[in-house]
PDB file of C-alpha atoms in Angstrom:
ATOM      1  CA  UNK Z1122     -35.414 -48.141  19.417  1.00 44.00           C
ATOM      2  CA  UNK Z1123     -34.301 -51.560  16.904  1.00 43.00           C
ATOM      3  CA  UNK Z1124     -30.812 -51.320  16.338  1.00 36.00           C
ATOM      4  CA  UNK Z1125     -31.581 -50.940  12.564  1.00 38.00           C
ATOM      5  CA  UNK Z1126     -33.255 -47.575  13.775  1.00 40.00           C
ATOM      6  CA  UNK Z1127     -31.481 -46.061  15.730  1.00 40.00           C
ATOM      7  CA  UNK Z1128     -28.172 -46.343  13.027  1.00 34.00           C
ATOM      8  CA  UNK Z1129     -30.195 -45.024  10.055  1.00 36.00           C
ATOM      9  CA  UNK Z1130     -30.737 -42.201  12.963  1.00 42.00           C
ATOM     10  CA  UNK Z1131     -27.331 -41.681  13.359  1.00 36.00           C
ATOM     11  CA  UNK Z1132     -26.283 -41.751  10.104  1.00 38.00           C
ATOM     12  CA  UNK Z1133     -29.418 -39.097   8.758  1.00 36.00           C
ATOM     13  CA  UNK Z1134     -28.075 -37.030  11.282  1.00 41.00           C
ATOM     14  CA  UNK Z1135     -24.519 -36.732  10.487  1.00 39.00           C
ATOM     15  CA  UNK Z1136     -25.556 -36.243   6.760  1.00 35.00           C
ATOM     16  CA  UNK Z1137     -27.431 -33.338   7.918  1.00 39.00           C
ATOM     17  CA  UNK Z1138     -24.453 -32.020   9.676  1.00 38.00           C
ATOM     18  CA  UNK Z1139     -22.123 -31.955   6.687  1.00 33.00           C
ATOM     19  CA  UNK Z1140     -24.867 -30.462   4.734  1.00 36.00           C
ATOM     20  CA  UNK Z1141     -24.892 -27.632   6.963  1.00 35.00           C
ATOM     21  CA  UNK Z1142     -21.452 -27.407   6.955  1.00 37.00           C
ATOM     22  CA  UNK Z1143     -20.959 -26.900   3.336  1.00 37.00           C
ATOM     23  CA  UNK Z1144     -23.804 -24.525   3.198  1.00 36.00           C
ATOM     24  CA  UNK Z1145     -22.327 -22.120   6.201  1.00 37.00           C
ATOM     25  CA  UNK Z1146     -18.642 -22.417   3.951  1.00 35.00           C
ATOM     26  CA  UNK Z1147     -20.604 -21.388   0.845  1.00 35.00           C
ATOM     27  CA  UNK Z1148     -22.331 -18.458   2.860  1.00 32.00           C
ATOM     28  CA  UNK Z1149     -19.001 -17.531   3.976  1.00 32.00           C
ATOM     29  CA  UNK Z1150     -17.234 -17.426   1.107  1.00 31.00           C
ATOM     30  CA  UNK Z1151     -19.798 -15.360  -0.330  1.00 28.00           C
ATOM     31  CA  UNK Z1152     -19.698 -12.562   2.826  1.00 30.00           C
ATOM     32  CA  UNK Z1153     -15.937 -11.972   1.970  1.00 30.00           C
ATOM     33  CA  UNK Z1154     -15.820 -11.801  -2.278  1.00 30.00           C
ATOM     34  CA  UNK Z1155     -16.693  -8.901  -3.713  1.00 31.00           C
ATOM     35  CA  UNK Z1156     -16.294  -8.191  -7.682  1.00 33.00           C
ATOM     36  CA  UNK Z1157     -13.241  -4.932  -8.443  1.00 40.00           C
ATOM     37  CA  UNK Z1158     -14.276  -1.943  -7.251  1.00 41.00           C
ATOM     38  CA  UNK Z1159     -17.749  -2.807  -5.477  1.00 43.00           C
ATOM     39  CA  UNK Z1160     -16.581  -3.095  -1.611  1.00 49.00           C
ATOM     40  CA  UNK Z1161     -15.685  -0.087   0.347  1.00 53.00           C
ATOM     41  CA  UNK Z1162     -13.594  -2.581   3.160  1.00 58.00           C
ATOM     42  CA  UNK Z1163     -11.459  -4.943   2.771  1.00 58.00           C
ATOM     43  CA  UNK Z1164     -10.767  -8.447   4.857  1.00 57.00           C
ATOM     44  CA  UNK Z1165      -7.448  -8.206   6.876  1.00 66.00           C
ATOM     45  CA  UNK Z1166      -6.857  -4.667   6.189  1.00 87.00           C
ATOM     46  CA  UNK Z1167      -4.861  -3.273   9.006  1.00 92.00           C
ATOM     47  CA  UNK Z1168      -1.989  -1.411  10.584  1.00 97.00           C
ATOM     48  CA  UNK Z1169      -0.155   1.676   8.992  1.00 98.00           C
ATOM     49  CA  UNK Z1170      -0.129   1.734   5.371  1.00 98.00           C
ATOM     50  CA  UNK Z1171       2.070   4.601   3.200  1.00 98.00           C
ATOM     51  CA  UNK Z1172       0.989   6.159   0.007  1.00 98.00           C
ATOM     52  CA  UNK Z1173       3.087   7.696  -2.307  1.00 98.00           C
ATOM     53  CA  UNK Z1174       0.974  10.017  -4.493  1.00 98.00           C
ATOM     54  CA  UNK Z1175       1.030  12.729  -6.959  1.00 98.00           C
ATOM     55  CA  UNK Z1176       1.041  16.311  -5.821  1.00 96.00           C
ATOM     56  CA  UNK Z1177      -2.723  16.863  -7.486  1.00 97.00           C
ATOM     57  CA  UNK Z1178      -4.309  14.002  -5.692  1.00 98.00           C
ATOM     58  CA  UNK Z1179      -3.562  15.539  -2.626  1.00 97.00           C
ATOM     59  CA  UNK Z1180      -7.401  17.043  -1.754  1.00 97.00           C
ATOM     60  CA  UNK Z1181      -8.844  13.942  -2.933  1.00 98.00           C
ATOM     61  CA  UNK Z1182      -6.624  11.172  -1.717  1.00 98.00           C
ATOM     62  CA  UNK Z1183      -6.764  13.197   1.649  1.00 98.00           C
ATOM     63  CA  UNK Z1184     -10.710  12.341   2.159  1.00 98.00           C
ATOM     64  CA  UNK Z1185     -10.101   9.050   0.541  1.00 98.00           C
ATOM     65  CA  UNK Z1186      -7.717   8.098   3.391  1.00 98.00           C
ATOM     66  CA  UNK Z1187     -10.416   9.485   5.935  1.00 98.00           C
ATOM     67  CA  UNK Z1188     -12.907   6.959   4.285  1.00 98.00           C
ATOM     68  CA  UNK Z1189     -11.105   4.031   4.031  1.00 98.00           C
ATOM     69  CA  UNK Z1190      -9.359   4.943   7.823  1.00 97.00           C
ATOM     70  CA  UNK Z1191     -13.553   4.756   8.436  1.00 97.00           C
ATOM     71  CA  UNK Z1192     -14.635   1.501   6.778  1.00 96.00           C
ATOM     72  CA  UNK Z1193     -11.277  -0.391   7.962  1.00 96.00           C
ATOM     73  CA  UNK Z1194     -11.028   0.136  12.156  1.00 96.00           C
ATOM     74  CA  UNK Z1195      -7.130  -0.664  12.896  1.00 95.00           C
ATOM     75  CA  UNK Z1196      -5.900   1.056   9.809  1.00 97.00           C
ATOM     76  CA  UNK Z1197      -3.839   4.439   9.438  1.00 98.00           C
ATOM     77  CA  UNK Z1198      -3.213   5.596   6.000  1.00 98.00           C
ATOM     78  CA  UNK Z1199      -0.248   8.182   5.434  1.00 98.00           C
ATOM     79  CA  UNK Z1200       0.592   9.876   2.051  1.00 98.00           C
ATOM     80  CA  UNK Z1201       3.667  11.597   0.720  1.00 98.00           C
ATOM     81  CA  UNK Z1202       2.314  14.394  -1.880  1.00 98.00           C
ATOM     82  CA  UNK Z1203       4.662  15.201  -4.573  1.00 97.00           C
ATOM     83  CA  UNK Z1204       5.913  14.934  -8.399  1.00 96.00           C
ATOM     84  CA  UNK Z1205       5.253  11.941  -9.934  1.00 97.00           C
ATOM     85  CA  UNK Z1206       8.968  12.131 -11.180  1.00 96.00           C
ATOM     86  CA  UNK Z1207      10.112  12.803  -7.685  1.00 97.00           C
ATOM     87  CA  UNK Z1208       8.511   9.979  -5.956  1.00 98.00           C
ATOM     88  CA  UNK Z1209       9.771   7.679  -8.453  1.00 98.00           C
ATOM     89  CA  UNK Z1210      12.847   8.005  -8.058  1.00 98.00           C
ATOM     90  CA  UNK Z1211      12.372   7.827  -3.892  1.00 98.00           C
ATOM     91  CA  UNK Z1212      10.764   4.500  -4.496  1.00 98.00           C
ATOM     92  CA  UNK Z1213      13.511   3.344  -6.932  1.00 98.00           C
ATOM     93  CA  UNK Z1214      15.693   4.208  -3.596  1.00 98.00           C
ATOM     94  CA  UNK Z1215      14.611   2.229  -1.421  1.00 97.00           C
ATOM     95  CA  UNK Z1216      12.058   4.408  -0.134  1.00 97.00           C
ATOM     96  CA  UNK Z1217       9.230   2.721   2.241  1.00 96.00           C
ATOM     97  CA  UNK Z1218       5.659   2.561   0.896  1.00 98.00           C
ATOM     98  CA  UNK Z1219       2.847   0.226   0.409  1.00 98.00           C
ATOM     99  CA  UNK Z1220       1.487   1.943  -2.554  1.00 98.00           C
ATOM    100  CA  UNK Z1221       2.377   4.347  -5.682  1.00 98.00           C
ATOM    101  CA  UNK Z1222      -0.184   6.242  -7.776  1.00 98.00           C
ATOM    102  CA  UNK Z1223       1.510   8.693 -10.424  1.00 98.00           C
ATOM    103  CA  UNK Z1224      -0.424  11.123 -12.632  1.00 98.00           C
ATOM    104  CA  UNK Z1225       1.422   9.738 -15.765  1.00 96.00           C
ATOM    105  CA  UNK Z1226       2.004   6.109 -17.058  1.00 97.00           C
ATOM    106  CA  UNK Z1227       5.626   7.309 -17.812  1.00 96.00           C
ATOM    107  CA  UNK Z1228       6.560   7.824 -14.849  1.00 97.00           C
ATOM    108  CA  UNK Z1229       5.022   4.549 -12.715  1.00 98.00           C
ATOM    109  CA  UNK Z1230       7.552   2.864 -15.814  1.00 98.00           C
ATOM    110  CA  UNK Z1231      10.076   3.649 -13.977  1.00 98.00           C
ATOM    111  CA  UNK Z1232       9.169   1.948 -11.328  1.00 98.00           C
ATOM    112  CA  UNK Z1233       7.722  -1.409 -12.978  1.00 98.00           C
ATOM    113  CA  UNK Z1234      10.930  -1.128 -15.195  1.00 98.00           C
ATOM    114  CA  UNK Z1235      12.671  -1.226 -11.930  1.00 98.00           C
ATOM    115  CA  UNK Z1236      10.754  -4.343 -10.662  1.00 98.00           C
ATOM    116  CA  UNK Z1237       9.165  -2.459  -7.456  1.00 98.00           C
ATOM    117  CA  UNK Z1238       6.042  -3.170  -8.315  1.00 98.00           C
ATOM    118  CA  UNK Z1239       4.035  -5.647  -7.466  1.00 97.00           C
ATOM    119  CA  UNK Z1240       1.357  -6.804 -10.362  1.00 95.00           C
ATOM    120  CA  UNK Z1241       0.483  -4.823 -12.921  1.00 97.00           C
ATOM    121  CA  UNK Z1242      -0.721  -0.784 -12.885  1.00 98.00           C
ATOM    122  CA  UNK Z1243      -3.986  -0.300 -13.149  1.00 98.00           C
ATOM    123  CA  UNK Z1244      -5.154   3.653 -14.074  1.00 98.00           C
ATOM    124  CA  UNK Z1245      -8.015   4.808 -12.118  1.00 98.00           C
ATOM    125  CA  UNK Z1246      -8.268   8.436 -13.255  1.00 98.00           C
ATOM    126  CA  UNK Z1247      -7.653  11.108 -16.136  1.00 97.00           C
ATOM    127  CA  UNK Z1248      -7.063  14.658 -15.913  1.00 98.00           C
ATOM    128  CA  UNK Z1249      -6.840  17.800 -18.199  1.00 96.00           C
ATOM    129  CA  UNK Z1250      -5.207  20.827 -18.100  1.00 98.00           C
ATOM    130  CA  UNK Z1251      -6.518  24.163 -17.479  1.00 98.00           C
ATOM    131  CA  UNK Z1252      -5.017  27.949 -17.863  1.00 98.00           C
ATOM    132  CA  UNK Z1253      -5.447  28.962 -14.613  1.00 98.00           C
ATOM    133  CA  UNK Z1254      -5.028  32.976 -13.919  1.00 98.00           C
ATOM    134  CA  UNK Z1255      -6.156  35.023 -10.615  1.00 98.00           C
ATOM    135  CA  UNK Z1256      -9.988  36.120 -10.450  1.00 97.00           C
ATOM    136  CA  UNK Z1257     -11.303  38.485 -12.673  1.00 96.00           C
ATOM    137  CA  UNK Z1258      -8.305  37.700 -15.186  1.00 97.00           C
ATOM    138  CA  UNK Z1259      -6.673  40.858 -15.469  1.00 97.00           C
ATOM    139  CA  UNK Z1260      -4.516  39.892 -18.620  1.00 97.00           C
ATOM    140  CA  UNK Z1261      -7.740  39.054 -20.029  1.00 97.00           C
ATOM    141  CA  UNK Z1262      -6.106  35.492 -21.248  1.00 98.00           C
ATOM    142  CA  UNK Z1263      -8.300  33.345 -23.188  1.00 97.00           C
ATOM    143  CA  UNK Z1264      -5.954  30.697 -25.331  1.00 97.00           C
ATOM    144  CA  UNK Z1265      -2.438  29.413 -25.287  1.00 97.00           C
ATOM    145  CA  UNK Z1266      -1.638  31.952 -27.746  1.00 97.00           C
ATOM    146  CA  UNK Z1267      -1.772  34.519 -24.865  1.00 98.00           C
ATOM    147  CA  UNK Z1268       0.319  32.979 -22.868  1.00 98.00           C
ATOM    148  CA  UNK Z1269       2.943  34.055 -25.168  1.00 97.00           C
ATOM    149  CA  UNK Z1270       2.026  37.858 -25.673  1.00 97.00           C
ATOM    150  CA  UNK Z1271       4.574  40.476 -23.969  1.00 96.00           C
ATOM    151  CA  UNK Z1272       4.664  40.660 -20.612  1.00 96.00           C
ATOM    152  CA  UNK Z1273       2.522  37.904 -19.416  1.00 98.00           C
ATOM    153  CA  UNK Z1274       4.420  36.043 -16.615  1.00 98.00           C
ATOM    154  CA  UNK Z1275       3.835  32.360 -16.821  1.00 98.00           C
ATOM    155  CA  UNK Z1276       4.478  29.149 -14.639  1.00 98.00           C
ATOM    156  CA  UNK Z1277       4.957  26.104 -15.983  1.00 98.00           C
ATOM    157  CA  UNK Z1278       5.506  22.251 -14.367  1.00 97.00           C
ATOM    158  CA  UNK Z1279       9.091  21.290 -15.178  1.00 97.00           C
ATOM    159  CA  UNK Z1280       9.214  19.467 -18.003  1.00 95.00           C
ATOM    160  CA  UNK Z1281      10.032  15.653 -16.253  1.00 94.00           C
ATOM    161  CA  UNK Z1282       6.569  15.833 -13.875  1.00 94.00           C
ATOM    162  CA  UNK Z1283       3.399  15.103 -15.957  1.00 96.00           C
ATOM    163  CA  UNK Z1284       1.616  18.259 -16.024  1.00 96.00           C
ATOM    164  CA  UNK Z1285       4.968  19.627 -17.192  1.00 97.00           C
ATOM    165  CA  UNK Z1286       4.858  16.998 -20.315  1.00 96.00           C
ATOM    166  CA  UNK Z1287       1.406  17.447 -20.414  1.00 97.00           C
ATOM    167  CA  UNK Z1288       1.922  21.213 -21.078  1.00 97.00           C
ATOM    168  CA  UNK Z1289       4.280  21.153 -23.606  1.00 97.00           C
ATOM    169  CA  UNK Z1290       2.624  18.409 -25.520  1.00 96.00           C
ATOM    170  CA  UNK Z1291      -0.479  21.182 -25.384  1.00 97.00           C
ATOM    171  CA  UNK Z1292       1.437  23.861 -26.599  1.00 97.00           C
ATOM    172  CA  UNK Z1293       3.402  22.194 -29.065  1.00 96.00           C
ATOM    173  CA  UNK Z1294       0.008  20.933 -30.622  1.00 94.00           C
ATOM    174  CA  UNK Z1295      -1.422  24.625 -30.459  1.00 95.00           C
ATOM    175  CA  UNK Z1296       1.918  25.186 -32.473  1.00 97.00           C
ATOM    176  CA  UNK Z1297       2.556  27.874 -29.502  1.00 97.00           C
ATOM    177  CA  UNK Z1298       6.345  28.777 -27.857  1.00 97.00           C
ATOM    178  CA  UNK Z1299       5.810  30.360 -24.412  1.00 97.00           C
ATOM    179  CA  UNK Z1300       9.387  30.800 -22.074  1.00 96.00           C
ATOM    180  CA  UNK Z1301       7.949  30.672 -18.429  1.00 98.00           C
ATOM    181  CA  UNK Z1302       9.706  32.582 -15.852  1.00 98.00           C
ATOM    182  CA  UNK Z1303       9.325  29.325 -13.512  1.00 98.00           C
ATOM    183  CA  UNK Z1304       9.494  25.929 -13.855  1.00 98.00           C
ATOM    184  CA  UNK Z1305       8.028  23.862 -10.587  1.00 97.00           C
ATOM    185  CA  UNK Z1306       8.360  20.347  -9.730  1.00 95.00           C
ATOM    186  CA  UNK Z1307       4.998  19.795  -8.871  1.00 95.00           C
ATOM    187  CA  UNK Z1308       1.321  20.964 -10.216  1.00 96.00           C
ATOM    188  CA  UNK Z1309       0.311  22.727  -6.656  1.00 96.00           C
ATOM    189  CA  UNK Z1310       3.819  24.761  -6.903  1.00 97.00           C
ATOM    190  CA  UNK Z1311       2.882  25.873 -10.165  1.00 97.00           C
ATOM    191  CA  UNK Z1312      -0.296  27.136  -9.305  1.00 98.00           C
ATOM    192  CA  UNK Z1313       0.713  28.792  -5.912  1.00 97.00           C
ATOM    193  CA  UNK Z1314       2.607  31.230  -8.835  1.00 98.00           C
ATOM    194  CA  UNK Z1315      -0.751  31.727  -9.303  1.00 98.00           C
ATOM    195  CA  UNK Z1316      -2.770  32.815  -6.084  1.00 97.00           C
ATOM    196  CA  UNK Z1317       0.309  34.228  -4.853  1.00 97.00           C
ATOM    197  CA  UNK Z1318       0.295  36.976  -7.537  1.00 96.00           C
ATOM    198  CA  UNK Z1319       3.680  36.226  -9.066  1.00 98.00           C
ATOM    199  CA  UNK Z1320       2.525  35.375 -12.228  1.00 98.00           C
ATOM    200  CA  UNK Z1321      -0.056  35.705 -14.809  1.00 98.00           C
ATOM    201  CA  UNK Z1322      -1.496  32.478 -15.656  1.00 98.00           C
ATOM    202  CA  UNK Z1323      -0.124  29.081 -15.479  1.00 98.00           C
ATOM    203  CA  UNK Z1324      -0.979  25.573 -17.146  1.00 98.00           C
ATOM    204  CA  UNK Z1325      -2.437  23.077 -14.247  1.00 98.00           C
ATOM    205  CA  UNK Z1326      -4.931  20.631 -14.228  1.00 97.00           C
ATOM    206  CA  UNK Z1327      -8.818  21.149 -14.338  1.00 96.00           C
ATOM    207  CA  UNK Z1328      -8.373  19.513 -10.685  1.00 97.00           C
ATOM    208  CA  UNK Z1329      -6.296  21.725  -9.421  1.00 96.00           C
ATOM    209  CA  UNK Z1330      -7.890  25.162 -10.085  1.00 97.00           C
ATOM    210  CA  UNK Z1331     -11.417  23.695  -9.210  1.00 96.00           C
ATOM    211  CA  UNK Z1332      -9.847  23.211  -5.956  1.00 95.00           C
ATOM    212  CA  UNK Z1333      -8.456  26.375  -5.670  1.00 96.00           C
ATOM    213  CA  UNK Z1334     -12.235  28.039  -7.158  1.00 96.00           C
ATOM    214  CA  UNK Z1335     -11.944  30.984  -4.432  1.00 96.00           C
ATOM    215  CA  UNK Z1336      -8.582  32.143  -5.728  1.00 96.00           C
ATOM    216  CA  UNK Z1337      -8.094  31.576  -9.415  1.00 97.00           C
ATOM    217  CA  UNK Z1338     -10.322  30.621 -12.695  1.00 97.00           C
ATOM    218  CA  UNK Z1339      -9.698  27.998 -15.016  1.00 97.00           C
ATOM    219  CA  UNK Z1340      -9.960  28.391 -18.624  1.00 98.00           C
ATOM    220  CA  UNK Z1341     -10.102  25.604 -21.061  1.00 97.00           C
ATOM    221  CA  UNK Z1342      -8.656  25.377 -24.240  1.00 97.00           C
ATOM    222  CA  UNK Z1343      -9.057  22.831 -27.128  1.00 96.00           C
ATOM    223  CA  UNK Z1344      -5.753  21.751 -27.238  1.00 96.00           C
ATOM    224  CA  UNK Z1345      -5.489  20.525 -23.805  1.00 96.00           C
ATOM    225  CA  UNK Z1346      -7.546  17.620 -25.257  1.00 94.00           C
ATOM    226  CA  UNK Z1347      -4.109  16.301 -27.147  1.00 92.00           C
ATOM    227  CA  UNK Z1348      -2.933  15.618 -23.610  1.00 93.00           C
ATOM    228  CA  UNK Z1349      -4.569  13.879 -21.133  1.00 96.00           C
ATOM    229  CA  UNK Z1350      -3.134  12.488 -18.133  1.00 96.00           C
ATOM    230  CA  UNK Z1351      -3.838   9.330 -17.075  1.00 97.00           C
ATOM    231  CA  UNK Z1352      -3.054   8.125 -13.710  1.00 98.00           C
ATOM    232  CA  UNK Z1353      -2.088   4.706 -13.029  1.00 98.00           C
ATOM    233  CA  UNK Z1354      -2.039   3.109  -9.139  1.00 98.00           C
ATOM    234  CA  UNK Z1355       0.172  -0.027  -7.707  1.00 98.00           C
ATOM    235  CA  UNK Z1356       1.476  -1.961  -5.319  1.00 98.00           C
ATOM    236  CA  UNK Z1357       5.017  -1.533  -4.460  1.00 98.00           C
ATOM    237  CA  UNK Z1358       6.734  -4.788  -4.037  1.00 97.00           C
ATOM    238  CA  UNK Z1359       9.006  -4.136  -1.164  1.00 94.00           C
ATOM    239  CA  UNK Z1360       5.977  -2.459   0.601  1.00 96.00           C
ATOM    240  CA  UNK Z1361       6.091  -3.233   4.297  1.00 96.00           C
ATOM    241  CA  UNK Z1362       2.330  -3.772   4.295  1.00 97.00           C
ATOM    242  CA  UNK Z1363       1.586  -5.020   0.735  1.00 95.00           C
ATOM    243  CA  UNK Z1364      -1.693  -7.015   2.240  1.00 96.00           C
ATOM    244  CA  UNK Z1365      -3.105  -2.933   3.625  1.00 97.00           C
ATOM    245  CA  UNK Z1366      -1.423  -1.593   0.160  1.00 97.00           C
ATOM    246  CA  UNK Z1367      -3.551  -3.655  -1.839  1.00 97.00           C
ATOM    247  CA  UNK Z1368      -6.488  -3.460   0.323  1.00 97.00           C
ATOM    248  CA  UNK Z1369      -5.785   0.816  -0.281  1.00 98.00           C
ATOM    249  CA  UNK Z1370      -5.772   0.289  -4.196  1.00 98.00           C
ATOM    250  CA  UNK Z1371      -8.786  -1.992  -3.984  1.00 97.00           C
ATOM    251  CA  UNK Z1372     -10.656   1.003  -2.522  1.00 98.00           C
ATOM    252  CA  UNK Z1373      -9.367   3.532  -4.675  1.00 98.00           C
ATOM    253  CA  UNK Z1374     -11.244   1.363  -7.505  1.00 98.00           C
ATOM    254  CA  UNK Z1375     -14.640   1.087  -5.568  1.00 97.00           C
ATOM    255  CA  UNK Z1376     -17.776   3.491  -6.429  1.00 97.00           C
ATOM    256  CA  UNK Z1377     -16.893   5.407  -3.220  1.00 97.00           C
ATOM    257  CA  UNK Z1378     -13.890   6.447  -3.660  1.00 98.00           C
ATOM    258  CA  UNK Z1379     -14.654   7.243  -7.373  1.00 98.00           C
ATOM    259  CA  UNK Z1380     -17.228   9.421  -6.278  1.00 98.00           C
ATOM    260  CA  UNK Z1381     -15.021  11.368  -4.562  1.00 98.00           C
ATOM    261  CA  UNK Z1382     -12.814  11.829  -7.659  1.00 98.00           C
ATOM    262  CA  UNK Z1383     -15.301  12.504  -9.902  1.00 97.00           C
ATOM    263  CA  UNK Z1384     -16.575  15.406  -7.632  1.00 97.00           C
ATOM    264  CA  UNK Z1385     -12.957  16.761  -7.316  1.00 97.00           C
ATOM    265  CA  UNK Z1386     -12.848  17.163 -11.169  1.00 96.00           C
ATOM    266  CA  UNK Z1387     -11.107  13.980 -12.187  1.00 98.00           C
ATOM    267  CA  UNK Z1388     -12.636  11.591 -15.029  1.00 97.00           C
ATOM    268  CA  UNK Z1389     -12.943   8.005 -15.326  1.00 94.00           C
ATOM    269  CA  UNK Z1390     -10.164   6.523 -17.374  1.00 89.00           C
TER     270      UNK Z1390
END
């Protein structure tokens, strides 16, 4: 082959080459972006990552952790189930976790007012409240209003978690004054007043007694409508696996995940 040849050879080739290049870096690019919400994995998800989350998330969050545990090998996710209020204040301790999501704006505040977290909340659910009183209602409760009638034991949330504020901001609306004979620091206390027998009826979320379907029935009432949780999710800033954490609250956004929500009773914010 003429010199002239076999250099426009070369050089054709090595074109080609760089082409290729650029076209397997687009590809790849492509393979690892996904828009907010659409992926059920995440790139460089692994190791142990801790979630801090409210009491009422507890059935859902539970299979959530199973999924993403299932479309991230190398990852175990562990939750702390409590108050809002309660976890809060752990995190604002020092306490170690990768991720907080509170069932009230006010209280993930005190946390970004803090500066533990790390970008800004974002809320992925709403919930409602619900009278919830055993099967076959034997006080025959249908509205706030009953709640306050003679001799109808009631459990409330205390007033700092959110379904406590949530309750009071329902009653005060149904211009209604009901003195509980309990006051628990988190929404599945509340309603364990409830299946237990050692109360009457108290206010939880629509979540919460769906769950519980075998043991209790959940009444609605208009004026639960004037207070609406909604739940905000974030990374914690001093997480000790912020890269899993986020990973966590990218899943939490995705249609799987939602799904599960949805079919535990939450709604979409």
């Amino acid at each position: 082959m003429p010199v002239r040849a076999r250099w426009i050879s070369v050089a054709l080739a090595a074109v080609t080459a760089v082409a290729l290049t650029a076209c397997g870096s687009d590809t790849a690019d492509t393979a690892t972006t996904a828009p907010t919400g659409g992926s059920s994995s995440a790139a460089g998800a692994s190791g142990p990552i801790t979630v801090f989350a409210a009491a009422s998330l507890t059935g859902a969050f539970t299979q959530i952790g199973k999924d993403f545990e299932a479309a991230n090998p190398g990852t175990t996710v562990t939750f702390s189930f409590a108050g809002s209020s309660a976890l809060a204040t752990q995190i604002n301790q020092g306490a170690p976790a990768d991720v907080f999501a509170s069932a009230a704006p006010a209280n993930m505040k005190t946390v970004t007012d803090a500066g533990n977290a790390d970008g800004t909340p974002q809320n992925f659910v709403k919930n409602q409240l619900v009278i919830a009183v055993p099967k076959g209602n034997p006080k025959n409760i249908a509205t706030l209003a009953d709640l306050a009638k003679p001799g109808v034991k009631v459990a409330l949330c205390a007033p700092q978690v959110p379904c406590g504020a949530a309750a009071q901001k329902a009653l005060q609306s149904a211009n209604v004054t009901v003195t509980p004979v309990t006051q628990e620091q988190d929404v599945k206390a509340a309603l364990s007043k409830v299946t237990l027998g050692e109360v009457d009826a108290a206010l939880v979320y629509r979540t919460d007694a769906k769950a519980a379907a075998s043991d209790v029935e959940g009444i609605e009432f208009p004026e639960s409508a004037n207070a609406i949780n909604e739940y905000p999710i974030v990374v914690l800033k001093n997480g000790p696996n912020k890269a899993g954490g986020q990973a966590f609250v990218t899943y939490v956004l995705s249609a799987p995940a939602q799904k599960v929500l949805t079919d535990a009773g939450f709604q979409t914010p």
